[in-house]
Amino acid sequence: MTSRSPLIINVYAPALVGNDNRTLAAVHGLERTLPGLRLEWRVTERRRLAALPQRDAWLAEEATRGEFPMVCNNDKSYPVMISGLQRSADESAGGRPQLQVHAKLPLDAAVIAAVADVLEAVAEGARAFWGQATPDGASGDIAEQIAPTLEGPPSPPRGLPALKLFEHIRSPEIPYYLGWLNYWSAAAARAIGFPDPARDSELLSRARRTASGGWVVQLTDAPLDLDNPTHLDALLRAYERFPEIGGRAAP
């Protein structure tokens, strides 16, 4: 894994409604955690970048239509972007529509140092149920935990557990999967039974509370690399500890 491998962030929140300020809060939060970052460009229909001199007003207007279009920083040497996707009730946990906020940024020393702040800012800005931040290299294997195969159910690599499709999970507060850093709202933490002081001492050593009463929980000190047996073991142990994640617990 190179130091400039992308970091992928996904958080899952209630769907946008009306004059929703959560898109602005997520963008402002991301900028605040990385000094000097300004996300004031958009992609046109011709796939070119255009400046957004009135970005906040534009994002607020788009939110009234249930949209969170991509904004970025127009720096090819250090690309950062954030956007949102409205997920229908049919493809979301608990039959409730959701907003999936997606961000991508270089995984360099500055981002590694600020990654807990970055995830918390985006997730709490969106008022998310849960979310995660994971290096792109590990994200591919984790995605295979959910993706069906031609033969039927998922067949994930590395001994990772197969997870249910999002729409088959009973509640939006239950995380669909784990990542390197995990954001769990207070409701999500209750749903999965975190923290248990007797069982979670190791996780709590790399966890912190958020302003809203949620948690940011980091599985490994260094960016998650599933070629590293210690990192893979940490991920497997976390899945074993939280069978609710991915809808694996017995009903």
Coordinates of N, CA and C in Angstrom, one line a residue:
M1 N 0.9 -1.2 0.0 CA 0.0 0.0 0.0 C 0.9 1.2 0.0
T2 N 0.7 2.1 -0.9 CA 1.5 3.4 -1.0 C 0.9 4.4 -0.1
S3 N 1.7 5.4 0.3 CA 1.2 6.5 1.1 C 0.1 7.3 0.5
R4 N 0.1 7.3 -0.9 CA -0.9 8.1 -1.5 C -2.1 7.3 -2.0
S5 N -2.2 6.1 -1.6 CA -3.4 5.3 -1.9 C -4.7 6.0 -1.4
P6 N -5.8 6.0 -2.1 CA -6.9 6.8 -1.6 C -7.5 6.2 -0.4
L7 N -8.0 7.1 0.5 CA -8.9 6.8 1.6 C -10.3 6.9 1.1
I8 N -11.1 5.9 1.4 CA -12.6 5.9 1.0 C -13.4 6.1 2.3
I9 N -14.3 7.0 2.3 CA -15.2 7.2 3.4 C -16.6 7.1 2.9
N10 N -17.4 6.3 3.6 CA -18.8 6.2 3.4 C -19.6 6.3 4.7
V11 N -20.6 7.1 4.7 CA -21.4 7.2 5.9 C -22.9 7.1 5.5
Y12 N -23.7 6.6 6.3 CA -25.1 6.3 6.0 C -26.0 7.0 6.9
A13 N -26.9 7.9 6.4 CA -27.7 8.8 7.2 C -29.1 8.8 6.7
P14 N -30.0 9.5 7.5 CA -31.4 9.6 7.0 C -31.4 10.4 5.7
A15 N -32.4 10.1 4.9 CA -32.5 10.7 3.6 C -32.7 12.2 3.8
L16 N -32.2 13.0 2.7 CA -32.4 14.4 2.7 C -33.9 14.8 2.6
V17 N -34.3 15.8 3.4 CA -35.7 16.3 3.3 C -35.7 17.8 3.4
G18 N -36.5 18.4 2.5 CA -36.7 19.9 2.6 C -35.4 20.7 2.6
N19 N -35.4 21.8 3.5 CA -34.3 22.6 3.6 C -33.2 22.0 4.5
D20 N -32.6 21.0 4.0 CA -31.7 20.2 4.8 C -30.3 20.8 4.8
N21 N -29.7 21.1 5.9 CA -28.4 21.7 6.0 C -27.2 20.7 6.2
R22 N -27.6 19.4 6.1 CA -26.5 18.4 6.4 C -25.5 18.3 5.3
T23 N -25.8 18.6 4.1 CA -24.8 18.6 3.0 C -23.7 19.6 3.3
L24 N -24.2 20.8 3.7 CA -23.2 21.9 4.0 C -22.4 21.5 5.2
A25 N -23.0 20.9 6.2 CA -22.3 20.5 7.4 C -21.2 19.5 7.2
A26 N -21.5 18.5 6.3 CA -20.5 17.5 5.9 C -19.4 18.1 5.2
V27 N -19.6 19.0 4.2 CA -18.6 19.7 3.5 C -17.7 20.6 4.4
H28 N -18.4 21.4 5.2 CA -17.7 22.3 6.1 C -16.8 21.5 7.0
G29 N -17.4 20.4 7.5 CA -16.6 19.5 8.5 C -15.4 19.0 7.8
L30 N -15.5 18.5 6.6 CA -14.3 17.9 5.9 C -13.2 19.0 5.7
E31 N -13.7 20.2 5.3 CA -12.7 21.3 5.1 C -12.1 21.7 6.5
R32 N -12.8 21.7 7.5 CA -12.3 22.2 8.8 C -11.2 21.2 9.3
T33 N -11.3 20.0 9.0 CA -10.4 19.0 9.6 C -9.0 19.0 8.8
L34 N -9.0 19.5 7.6 CA -7.8 19.5 6.8 C -7.5 21.0 6.4
P35 N -6.7 21.7 7.2 CA -6.5 23.1 7.0 C -6.0 23.4 5.5
G36 N -6.6 24.4 4.9 CA -6.2 24.8 3.6 C -7.1 24.2 2.5
L37 N -7.9 23.1 2.9 CA -8.7 22.5 1.9 C -9.9 23.3 1.6
R38 N -10.2 23.5 0.3 CA -11.4 24.2 -0.2 C -12.0 23.4 -1.3
L39 N -13.3 23.0 -1.1 CA -14.0 22.2 -2.1 C -15.0 23.1 -2.8
E40 N -14.5 23.8 -3.8 CA -15.3 24.9 -4.4 C -15.4 24.7 -5.9
W41 N -15.4 23.4 -6.4 CA -15.5 23.1 -7.8 C -16.5 22.0 -7.9
R42 N -17.2 22.0 -9.1 CA -18.1 20.9 -9.4 C -17.8 20.3 -10.8
V43 N -18.3 19.2 -11.1 CA -18.1 18.6 -12.4 C -19.4 18.9 -13.3
T44 N -19.1 19.4 -14.5 CA -20.2 19.7 -15.4 C -20.7 18.5 -16.2
E45 N -21.8 18.7 -16.9 CA -22.3 17.6 -17.7 C -21.3 17.1 -18.8
R46 N -20.4 18.0 -19.2 CA -19.3 17.6 -20.1 C -18.1 17.1 -19.4
R47 N -18.3 16.8 -18.1 CA -17.2 16.2 -17.3 C -16.0 17.1 -17.2
R48 N -16.2 18.4 -17.1 CA -15.2 19.4 -16.9 C -15.5 20.0 -15.5
L49 N -14.4 20.6 -15.0 CA -14.6 21.3 -13.7 C -15.0 22.7 -13.9
A50 N -15.9 23.1 -13.0 CA -16.3 24.5 -13.0 C -16.3 25.1 -11.6
A51 N -15.9 26.3 -11.5 CA -15.8 26.9 -10.2 C -17.1 27.2 -9.6
L52 N -17.2 27.2 -8.3 CA -18.5 27.4 -7.6 C -18.3 28.6 -6.7
P53 N -18.4 29.9 -7.2 CA -18.2 31.1 -6.3 C -19.3 31.2 -5.2
Q54 N -20.4 30.6 -5.5 CA -21.5 30.6 -4.5 C -21.8 29.2 -4.0
R55 N -20.8 28.5 -3.7 CA -21.0 27.0 -3.4 C -22.0 26.7 -2.4
D56 N -22.0 27.4 -1.2 CA -22.9 27.0 -0.2 C -24.4 27.2 -0.6
A57 N -24.6 28.3 -1.3 CA -26.0 28.6 -1.8 C -26.4 27.5 -2.8
W58 N -25.5 27.1 -3.6 CA -25.7 26.1 -4.6 C -26.0 24.8 -4.0
L59 N -25.2 24.4 -3.0 CA -25.5 23.1 -2.3 C -26.8 23.1 -1.6
A60 N -27.1 24.2 -1.0 CA -28.4 24.3 -0.2 C -29.6 24.2 -1.2
E61 N -29.5 24.8 -2.4 CA -30.5 24.7 -3.4 C -30.7 23.3 -3.8
E62 N -29.5 22.6 -4.1 CA -29.6 21.2 -4.6 C -30.2 20.3 -3.5
A63 N -29.9 20.6 -2.2 CA -30.4 19.8 -1.2 C -32.0 19.8 -1.1
T64 N -32.6 21.0 -1.5 CA -34.0 21.0 -1.5 C -34.6 20.1 -2.5
R65 N -33.8 19.6 -3.5 CA -34.3 18.7 -4.5 C -33.8 17.3 -4.1
G66 N -33.3 17.1 -2.9 CA -32.8 15.8 -2.5 C -31.5 15.4 -3.1
E67 N -30.7 16.4 -3.5 CA -29.4 16.1 -4.2 C -28.2 16.5 -3.4
F68 N -27.2 15.8 -3.4 CA -25.9 16.2 -2.9 C -24.8 15.9 -3.9
P69 N -24.7 16.9 -4.9 CA -23.8 16.7 -6.0 C -22.3 16.8 -5.5
M70 N -21.4 16.2 -6.3 CA -20.0 16.2 -5.9 C -19.4 17.6 -6.0
V71 N -18.6 17.9 -5.0 CA -17.8 19.0 -4.9 C -16.3 18.5 -4.7
C72 N -15.4 19.3 -5.3 CA -14.0 18.8 -5.2 C -13.1 20.0 -5.1
N73 N -11.7 19.8 -5.1 CA -10.8 20.8 -4.8 C -10.0 21.2 -6.0
N74 N -10.2 20.6 -7.2 CA -9.5 21.0 -8.4 C -8.0 20.9 -8.3
D75 N -7.4 19.9 -7.6 CA -6.0 19.7 -7.5 C -5.6 18.3 -7.9
K76 N -5.1 18.2 -9.1 CA -4.9 16.8 -9.7 C -3.8 16.1 -8.8
S77 N -2.9 16.9 -8.2 CA -1.9 16.2 -7.4 C -2.3 15.8 -6.0
Y78 N -3.5 16.3 -5.6 CA -4.0 16.0 -4.3 C -5.6 16.1 -4.3
P79 N -6.2 15.1 -5.1 CA -7.6 15.2 -5.3 C -8.4 14.8 -4.1
V80 N -9.4 15.7 -3.7 CA -10.3 15.4 -2.6 C -11.7 15.7 -3.2
M81 N -12.7 14.8 -2.9 CA -14.1 15.0 -3.3 C -15.0 14.4 -2.3
I82 N -16.2 15.0 -2.3 CA -17.3 14.5 -1.5 C -18.6 14.7 -2.2
S83 N -19.5 13.7 -2.1 CA -20.8 13.8 -2.7 C -21.8 12.9 -1.9
G84 N -23.0 12.9 -2.3 CA -24.0 12.0 -1.7 C -24.9 11.3 -2.7
L85 N -25.5 10.2 -2.3 CA -26.4 9.4 -3.1 C -27.6 9.1 -2.3
Q86 N -28.8 9.4 -2.8 CA -30.0 9.0 -2.1 C -30.3 7.5 -2.5
R87 N -30.4 6.7 -1.4 CA -30.7 5.3 -1.6 C -32.2 5.1 -1.3
S88 N -32.9 4.4 -2.1 CA -34.4 4.2 -2.0 C -34.6 3.3 -0.8
A89 N -35.9 3.3 -0.3 CA -36.3 2.4 0.8 C -36.1 0.9 0.4
D90 N -36.3 0.6 -0.9 CA -36.2 -0.8 -1.3 C -34.7 -1.3 -1.2
E91 N -33.7 -0.4 -1.2 CA -32.4 -0.9 -1.1 C -31.7 -0.4 0.1
S92 N -32.5 -0.1 1.2 CA -31.9 0.3 2.4 C -32.4 -0.5 3.6
A93 N -31.6 -0.5 4.7 CA -32.0 -1.3 5.8 C -33.3 -0.7 6.5
G94 N -34.1 -1.7 7.0 CA -35.3 -1.3 7.6 C -36.4 -0.7 6.7
G95 N -36.2 -0.8 5.4 CA -37.1 -0.2 4.5 C -37.3 1.3 4.6
R96 N -36.2 2.0 5.0 CA -36.2 3.4 5.1 C -35.2 4.0 4.2
P97 N -35.5 5.0 3.4 CA -34.6 5.6 2.5 C -33.4 6.3 3.2
Q98 N -32.3 6.3 2.6 CA -31.1 6.8 3.3 C -30.3 7.7 2.3
L99 N -29.4 8.5 2.9 CA -28.4 9.3 2.2 C -27.1 8.6 2.5
Q100 N -26.4 8.2 1.4 CA -25.0 7.7 1.5 C -24.1 8.8 1.1
V101 N -23.3 9.3 2.0 CA -22.3 10.3 1.7 C -20.9 9.6 1.5
H102 N -20.3 9.9 0.4 CA -19.1 9.3 -0.1 C -18.0 10.4 -0.2
A103 N -16.8 10.1 0.3 CA -15.7 11.0 0.2 C -14.5 10.2 -0.2
K104 N -13.6 10.8 -0.9 CA -12.3 10.2 -1.3 C -11.2 11.2 -1.2
L105 N -10.1 10.8 -0.6 CA -9.0 11.7 -0.4 C -7.7 10.9 -0.3
P106 N -6.5 11.6 -0.6 CA -5.3 10.9 -0.5 C -5.0 10.4 0.9
L107 N -4.4 9.2 1.0 CA -4.0 8.7 2.3 C -2.6 9.0 2.6
D108 N -2.3 10.3 2.8 CA -0.9 10.7 3.1 C -0.8 10.9 4.6
A109 N 0.4 11.4 5.1 CA 0.6 11.6 6.5 C -0.4 12.5 7.2
A110 N -0.7 13.6 6.5 CA -1.7 14.6 7.0 C -3.0 14.0 7.2
V111 N -3.5 13.2 6.3 CA -4.8 12.6 6.4 C -4.8 11.5 7.5
I112 N -3.7 10.7 7.5 CA -3.6 9.7 8.5 C -3.7 10.3 9.9
A113 N -3.0 11.4 10.1 CA -3.0 12.1 11.4 C -4.4 12.6 11.8
A114 N -5.2 13.0 10.8 CA -6.5 13.6 11.0 C -7.7 12.7 10.8
V115 N -7.4 11.4 10.5 CA -8.5 10.6 9.9 C -9.7 10.4 10.9
A116 N -9.4 10.4 12.2 CA -10.6 10.2 13.1 C -11.4 11.5 13.1
D117 N -10.7 12.7 13.0 CA -11.5 13.9 12.9 C -12.2 14.0 11.6
V118 N -11.6 13.6 10.5 CA -12.3 13.6 9.2 C -13.6 12.8 9.2
L119 N -13.5 11.5 9.7 CA -14.6 10.7 9.7 C -15.7 11.2 10.6
E120 N -15.3 11.7 11.8 CA -16.3 12.2 12.7 C -17.0 13.4 12.1
A121 N -16.2 14.3 11.5 CA -16.8 15.6 11.0 C -17.8 15.3 9.9
V122 N -17.5 14.4 8.9 CA -18.4 14.0 7.9 C -19.6 13.3 8.4
A123 N -19.4 12.3 9.3 CA -20.5 11.5 9.8 C -21.5 12.4 10.7
E124 N -20.9 13.2 11.6 CA -21.8 14.0 12.4 C -22.4 15.1 11.7
G125 N -21.7 15.7 10.7 CA -22.3 16.7 9.8 C -23.6 16.1 9.1
A126 N -23.5 14.9 8.6 CA -24.6 14.2 8.0 C -25.6 13.7 8.9
R127 N -25.3 13.7 10.2 CA -26.1 13.1 11.3 C -26.3 11.6 10.9
A128 N -25.2 10.9 10.7 CA -25.3 9.5 10.2 C -25.6 8.6 11.3
F129 N -26.2 7.4 10.8 CA -26.4 6.3 11.7 C -25.0 5.6 12.0
W130 N -24.2 5.5 10.9 CA -22.9 4.8 11.1 C -22.1 5.1 9.8
G131 N -20.8 4.8 9.8 CA -20.0 5.0 8.7 C -18.6 4.4 8.9
Q132 N -17.8 4.5 7.9 CA -16.4 4.0 8.0 C -15.5 4.6 7.1
A133 N -14.2 4.5 7.4 CA -13.1 5.1 6.5 C -12.1 3.9 6.4
T134 N -11.8 3.6 5.1 CA -10.9 2.5 4.8 C -10.1 2.8 3.6
P135 N -8.8 2.4 3.6 CA -8.0 2.5 2.4 C -8.6 1.7 1.2
D136 N -8.4 2.3 0.1 CA -9.0 1.7 -1.1 C -8.6 0.3 -1.3
G137 N -7.4 -0.1 -1.0 CA -7.0 -1.5 -1.2 C -7.8 -2.5 -0.4
A138 N -8.1 -2.2 0.8 CA -8.8 -3.0 1.7 C -10.3 -3.0 1.3
S139 N -10.8 -1.9 0.8 CA -12.2 -1.7 0.5 C -12.7 -2.7 -0.5
G140 N -11.9 -3.1 -1.4 CA -12.3 -4.1 -2.5 C -12.6 -5.4 -1.8
D141 N -11.8 -5.9 -1.0 CA -12.1 -7.2 -0.3 C -13.3 -7.1 0.6
I142 N -13.5 -6.0 1.3 CA -14.6 -5.8 2.1 C -15.9 -5.8 1.3
A143 N -15.9 -5.1 0.1 CA -17.0 -5.1 -0.7 C -17.5 -6.5 -1.2
E144 N -16.5 -7.4 -1.3 CA -16.9 -8.8 -1.7 C -17.6 -9.5 -0.6
Q145 N -17.7 -9.0 0.6 CA -18.5 -9.6 1.6 C -20.0 -9.5 1.4
I146 N -20.3 -8.6 0.5 CA -21.7 -8.3 0.3 C -22.1 -8.7 -1.1
A147 N -21.2 -8.6 -2.1 CA -21.6 -8.8 -3.5 C -21.9 -10.2 -3.8
P148 N -23.1 -10.5 -4.3 CA -23.4 -11.9 -4.7 C -22.5 -12.4 -5.8
T149 N -22.3 -13.7 -5.9 CA -21.6 -14.3 -7.0 C -22.5 -14.9 -8.0
L150 N -22.0 -15.4 -9.1 CA -22.8 -16.0 -10.1 C -23.5 -17.3 -9.5
E151 N -22.8 -17.9 -8.6 CA -23.3 -19.1 -8.0 C -24.3 -18.8 -6.9
G152 N -24.5 -17.6 -6.5 CA -25.4 -17.3 -5.4 C -24.9 -16.3 -4.4
P153 N -24.8 -16.8 -3.1 CA -24.4 -15.9 -2.0 C -22.9 -15.3 -2.2
P154 N -22.6 -14.3 -1.5 CA -21.2 -13.8 -1.5 C -20.2 -14.9 -1.1
S155 N -19.0 -14.8 -1.7 CA -17.9 -15.7 -1.4 C -16.7 -14.8 -1.1
P156 N -16.6 -14.2 0.1 CA -15.6 -13.2 0.4 C -14.2 -13.9 0.5
P157 N -13.2 -13.2 0.2 CA -11.8 -13.7 0.4 C -11.3 -13.6 1.8
R158 N -10.2 -14.3 2.1 CA -9.4 -14.1 3.3 C -10.2 -14.6 4.6
G159 N -11.2 -15.4 4.4 CA -12.0 -15.9 5.5 C -12.9 -14.9 6.1
L160 N -13.1 -13.8 5.4 CA -14.1 -12.8 6.0 C -15.5 -13.3 5.9
P161 N -16.4 -12.9 6.8 CA -17.7 -13.4 6.8 C -18.6 -12.8 5.7
A162 N -19.5 -13.6 5.1 CA -20.4 -13.1 4.2 C -21.5 -12.3 4.9
L163 N -21.9 -11.1 4.3 CA -22.8 -10.2 4.9 C -24.1 -10.1 4.1
K164 N -25.2 -9.7 4.8 CA -26.4 -9.6 4.1 C -26.4 -8.3 3.2
L165 N -27.2 -8.4 2.1 CA -27.5 -7.2 1.4 C -28.1 -6.1 2.3
F166 N -27.9 -4.8 1.9 CA -28.3 -3.8 2.8 C -29.8 -3.8 3.1
E167 N -30.6 -4.2 2.1 CA -32.0 -4.1 2.2 C -32.6 -5.3 3.1
H168 N -31.7 -6.3 3.4 CA -32.1 -7.4 4.3 C -31.7 -7.2 5.7
I169 N -31.1 -6.1 6.0 CA -30.8 -5.7 7.4 C -32.0 -5.0 8.1
R170 N -32.3 -5.4 9.3 CA -33.6 -5.1 9.9 C -33.7 -3.6 10.3
S171 N -32.5 -2.9 10.5 CA -32.6 -1.6 11.1 C -31.5 -0.7 10.5
P172 N -31.7 0.5 10.2 CA -30.7 1.4 9.6 C -29.6 1.7 10.6
E173 N -29.8 1.5 11.9 CA -28.8 1.7 12.9 C -27.7 0.6 12.9
I174 N -28.0 -0.5 12.3 CA -27.0 -1.6 12.3 C -26.1 -1.4 11.2
P175 N -24.8 -1.3 11.4 CA -23.8 -1.2 10.3 C -23.8 -2.3 9.4
Y176 N -23.6 -2.0 8.1 CA -23.6 -3.1 7.1 C -22.3 -3.8 7.1
Y177 N -21.2 -3.2 7.4 CA -19.9 -3.8 7.4 C -18.9 -3.0 8.2
L178 N -17.7 -3.5 8.4 CA -16.7 -2.8 9.2 C -15.6 -2.2 8.2
G179 N -14.9 -1.2 8.8 CA -13.8 -0.6 8.0 C -12.6 -0.4 9.0
W180 N -11.6 0.3 8.5 CA -10.4 0.7 9.3 C -10.9 1.5 10.5
L181 N -11.5 2.7 10.2 CA -12.1 3.4 11.3 C -13.6 3.3 11.1
N182 N -14.3 3.2 12.2 CA -15.7 3.0 12.2 C -16.4 4.1 13.0
Y183 N -17.4 4.7 12.4 CA -18.2 5.7 13.2 C -19.5 5.0 13.5
W184 N -19.9 5.0 14.8 CA -21.1 4.4 15.3 C -21.8 5.5 16.1
S185 N -23.0 5.9 15.6 CA -23.8 6.8 16.4 C -24.2 6.2 17.7
A186 N -24.7 7.0 18.6 CA -25.1 6.4 19.9 C -26.1 5.3 19.7
A187 N -27.0 5.4 18.7 CA -28.0 4.4 18.4 C -27.4 3.2 17.8
A188 N -26.4 3.4 16.9 CA -25.7 2.2 16.3 C -24.9 1.5 17.4
A189 N -24.3 2.2 18.3 CA -23.5 1.5 19.3 C -24.4 0.7 20.2
R190 N -25.6 1.2 20.5 CA -26.5 0.4 21.3 C -27.0 -0.8 20.5
A191 N -27.2 -0.7 19.2 CA -27.7 -1.8 18.4 C -26.7 -3.0 18.4
I192 N -25.4 -2.7 18.4 CA -24.4 -3.7 18.3 C -23.8 -4.1 19.7
G193 N -24.2 -3.4 20.7 CA -23.7 -3.7 22.1 C -22.4 -3.2 22.4
F194 N -22.0 -2.0 21.9 CA -20.7 -1.4 22.2 C -20.9 -0.2 23.0
P195 N -20.1 0.1 24.1 CA -19.0 -0.8 24.5 C -19.4 -1.7 25.6
D196 N -18.7 -2.8 25.7 CA -18.8 -3.7 26.9 C -17.4 -3.7 27.5
P197 N -17.2 -3.0 28.6 CA -15.9 -2.8 29.2 C -15.1 -4.2 29.4
A198 N -15.9 -5.2 29.6 CA -15.2 -6.5 29.9 C -14.7 -7.1 28.6
R199 N -15.3 -6.8 27.4 CA -14.9 -7.4 26.1 C -14.2 -6.5 25.2
D200 N -14.3 -5.2 25.4 CA -13.9 -4.2 24.4 C -12.7 -3.4 24.8
S201 N -11.9 -3.8 25.8 CA -10.8 -3.0 26.3 C -9.8 -2.7 25.1
E202 N -9.5 -3.6 24.2 CA -8.6 -3.3 23.2 C -9.2 -2.3 22.2
L203 N -10.4 -2.4 21.8 CA -11.1 -1.5 20.9 C -11.2 -0.1 21.6
L204 N -11.5 -0.1 22.9 CA -11.6 1.2 23.6 C -10.3 1.9 23.7
S205 N -9.2 1.2 23.6 CA -7.9 1.9 23.6 C -7.6 2.7 22.3
R206 N -8.4 2.4 21.3 CA -8.3 3.1 20.0 C -9.7 3.8 19.6
A207 N -10.5 4.1 20.6 CA -11.8 4.7 20.4 C -11.9 6.0 21.1
R208 N -12.9 6.8 20.7 CA -13.2 8.0 21.3 C -14.7 8.4 21.1
R209 N -15.2 9.1 22.1 CA -16.6 9.5 22.0 C -16.7 10.8 21.1
T210 N -17.8 11.0 20.5 CA -18.0 12.1 19.6 C -18.9 13.1 20.3
A211 N -19.0 14.3 19.8 CA -19.8 15.3 20.4 C -21.3 14.9 20.6
S212 N -21.8 14.1 19.7 CA -23.2 13.7 19.8 C -23.4 12.4 20.7
G213 N -22.3 11.9 21.2 CA -22.5 10.7 22.0 C -22.2 9.4 21.3
G214 N -21.8 9.5 20.0 CA -21.4 8.3 19.3 C -19.9 8.0 19.5
W215 N -19.4 7.1 18.6 CA -18.0 6.6 18.8 C -17.3 6.6 17.5
V216 N -16.0 6.9 17.5 CA -15.1 6.5 16.4 C -14.2 5.5 16.9
V217 N -14.2 4.3 16.3 CA -13.4 3.1 16.7 C -12.5 2.7 15.6
Q218 N -11.2 2.7 15.9 CA -10.1 2.4 15.0 C -9.6 1.0 15.2
L219 N -9.6 0.1 14.2 CA -9.3 -1.3 14.4 C -7.8 -1.5 14.5
T220 N -7.0 -0.7 13.7 CA -5.5 -0.9 13.7 C -4.9 0.5 13.7
D221 N -3.7 0.6 14.3 CA -3.0 1.9 14.4 C -2.6 2.4 13.0
A222 N -2.1 1.5 12.2 CA -1.7 1.9 10.8 C -2.9 1.6 9.9
P223 N -2.9 2.3 8.7 CA -4.0 2.0 7.7 C -4.2 0.5 7.5
L224 N -5.5 0.1 7.5 CA -5.8 -1.3 7.3 C -5.2 -1.9 6.0
D225 N -4.5 -2.9 6.2 CA -3.8 -3.6 5.1 C -4.1 -5.1 5.2
L226 N -5.0 -5.7 4.5 CA -5.4 -7.1 4.7 C -4.3 -8.1 4.2
D227 N -3.2 -7.6 3.6 CA -2.1 -8.5 3.4 C -1.2 -8.7 4.7
N228 N -1.5 -7.8 5.7 CA -0.8 -7.9 7.0 C -1.7 -8.8 7.9
P229 N -1.1 -10.0 8.3 CA -1.9 -10.9 9.1 C -2.5 -10.3 10.3
T230 N -1.7 -9.4 11.0 CA -2.2 -8.8 12.2 C -3.4 -8.0 11.9
H231 N -3.4 -7.2 10.8 CA -4.6 -6.4 10.5 C -5.8 -7.3 10.1
L232 N -5.6 -8.3 9.3 CA -6.7 -9.2 9.0 C -7.3 -9.8 10.3
D233 N -6.4 -10.2 11.2 CA -6.9 -10.8 12.4 C -7.7 -9.8 13.2
A234 N -7.3 -8.6 13.2 CA -8.1 -7.5 13.9 C -9.5 -7.4 13.3
L235 N -9.6 -7.4 12.0 CA -10.9 -7.3 11.3 C -11.7 -8.5 11.6
L236 N -11.2 -9.7 11.6 CA -11.9 -10.9 11.8 C -12.4 -10.9 13.3
R237 N -11.6 -10.5 14.2 CA -12.0 -10.5 15.6 C -13.1 -9.5 15.8
A238 N -13.1 -8.4 15.1 CA -14.2 -7.4 15.3 C -15.5 -8.0 14.8
Y239 N -15.4 -8.7 13.6 CA -16.7 -9.3 13.1 C -17.2 -10.3 14.1
E240 N -16.3 -11.1 14.7 CA -16.7 -12.1 15.7 C -17.3 -11.4 16.9
R241 N -16.8 -10.3 17.3 CA -17.3 -9.6 18.5 C -18.7 -9.0 18.2
F242 N -19.0 -8.6 17.0 CA -20.2 -7.9 16.7 C -21.0 -8.6 15.6
P243 N -21.7 -9.7 16.0 CA -22.4 -10.5 15.0 C -23.6 -9.7 14.4
E244 N -24.1 -8.7 15.0 CA -25.2 -7.9 14.5 C -24.7 -7.2 13.2
I245 N -23.4 -6.9 13.1 CA -23.0 -6.1 11.9 C -23.1 -7.0 10.6
G246 N -23.7 -6.4 9.6 CA -24.0 -7.2 8.4 C -25.1 -8.1 8.5
G247 N -25.9 -8.0 9.6 CA -27.2 -8.8 9.7 C -26.9 -10.3 9.9
R248 N -25.8 -10.6 10.6 CA -25.4 -12.0 10.8 C -26.0 -12.6 12.1
A249 N -26.5 -11.8 13.0 CA -27.0 -12.3 14.3 C -28.3 -13.1 14.1
A250 N -28.5 -14.1 14.9 CA -29.8 -14.9 14.8 C -30.9 -14.0 15.2
P251 N -32.1 -14.1 14.4 CA -33.2 -13.2 14.7 C -33.7 -13.4 16.1

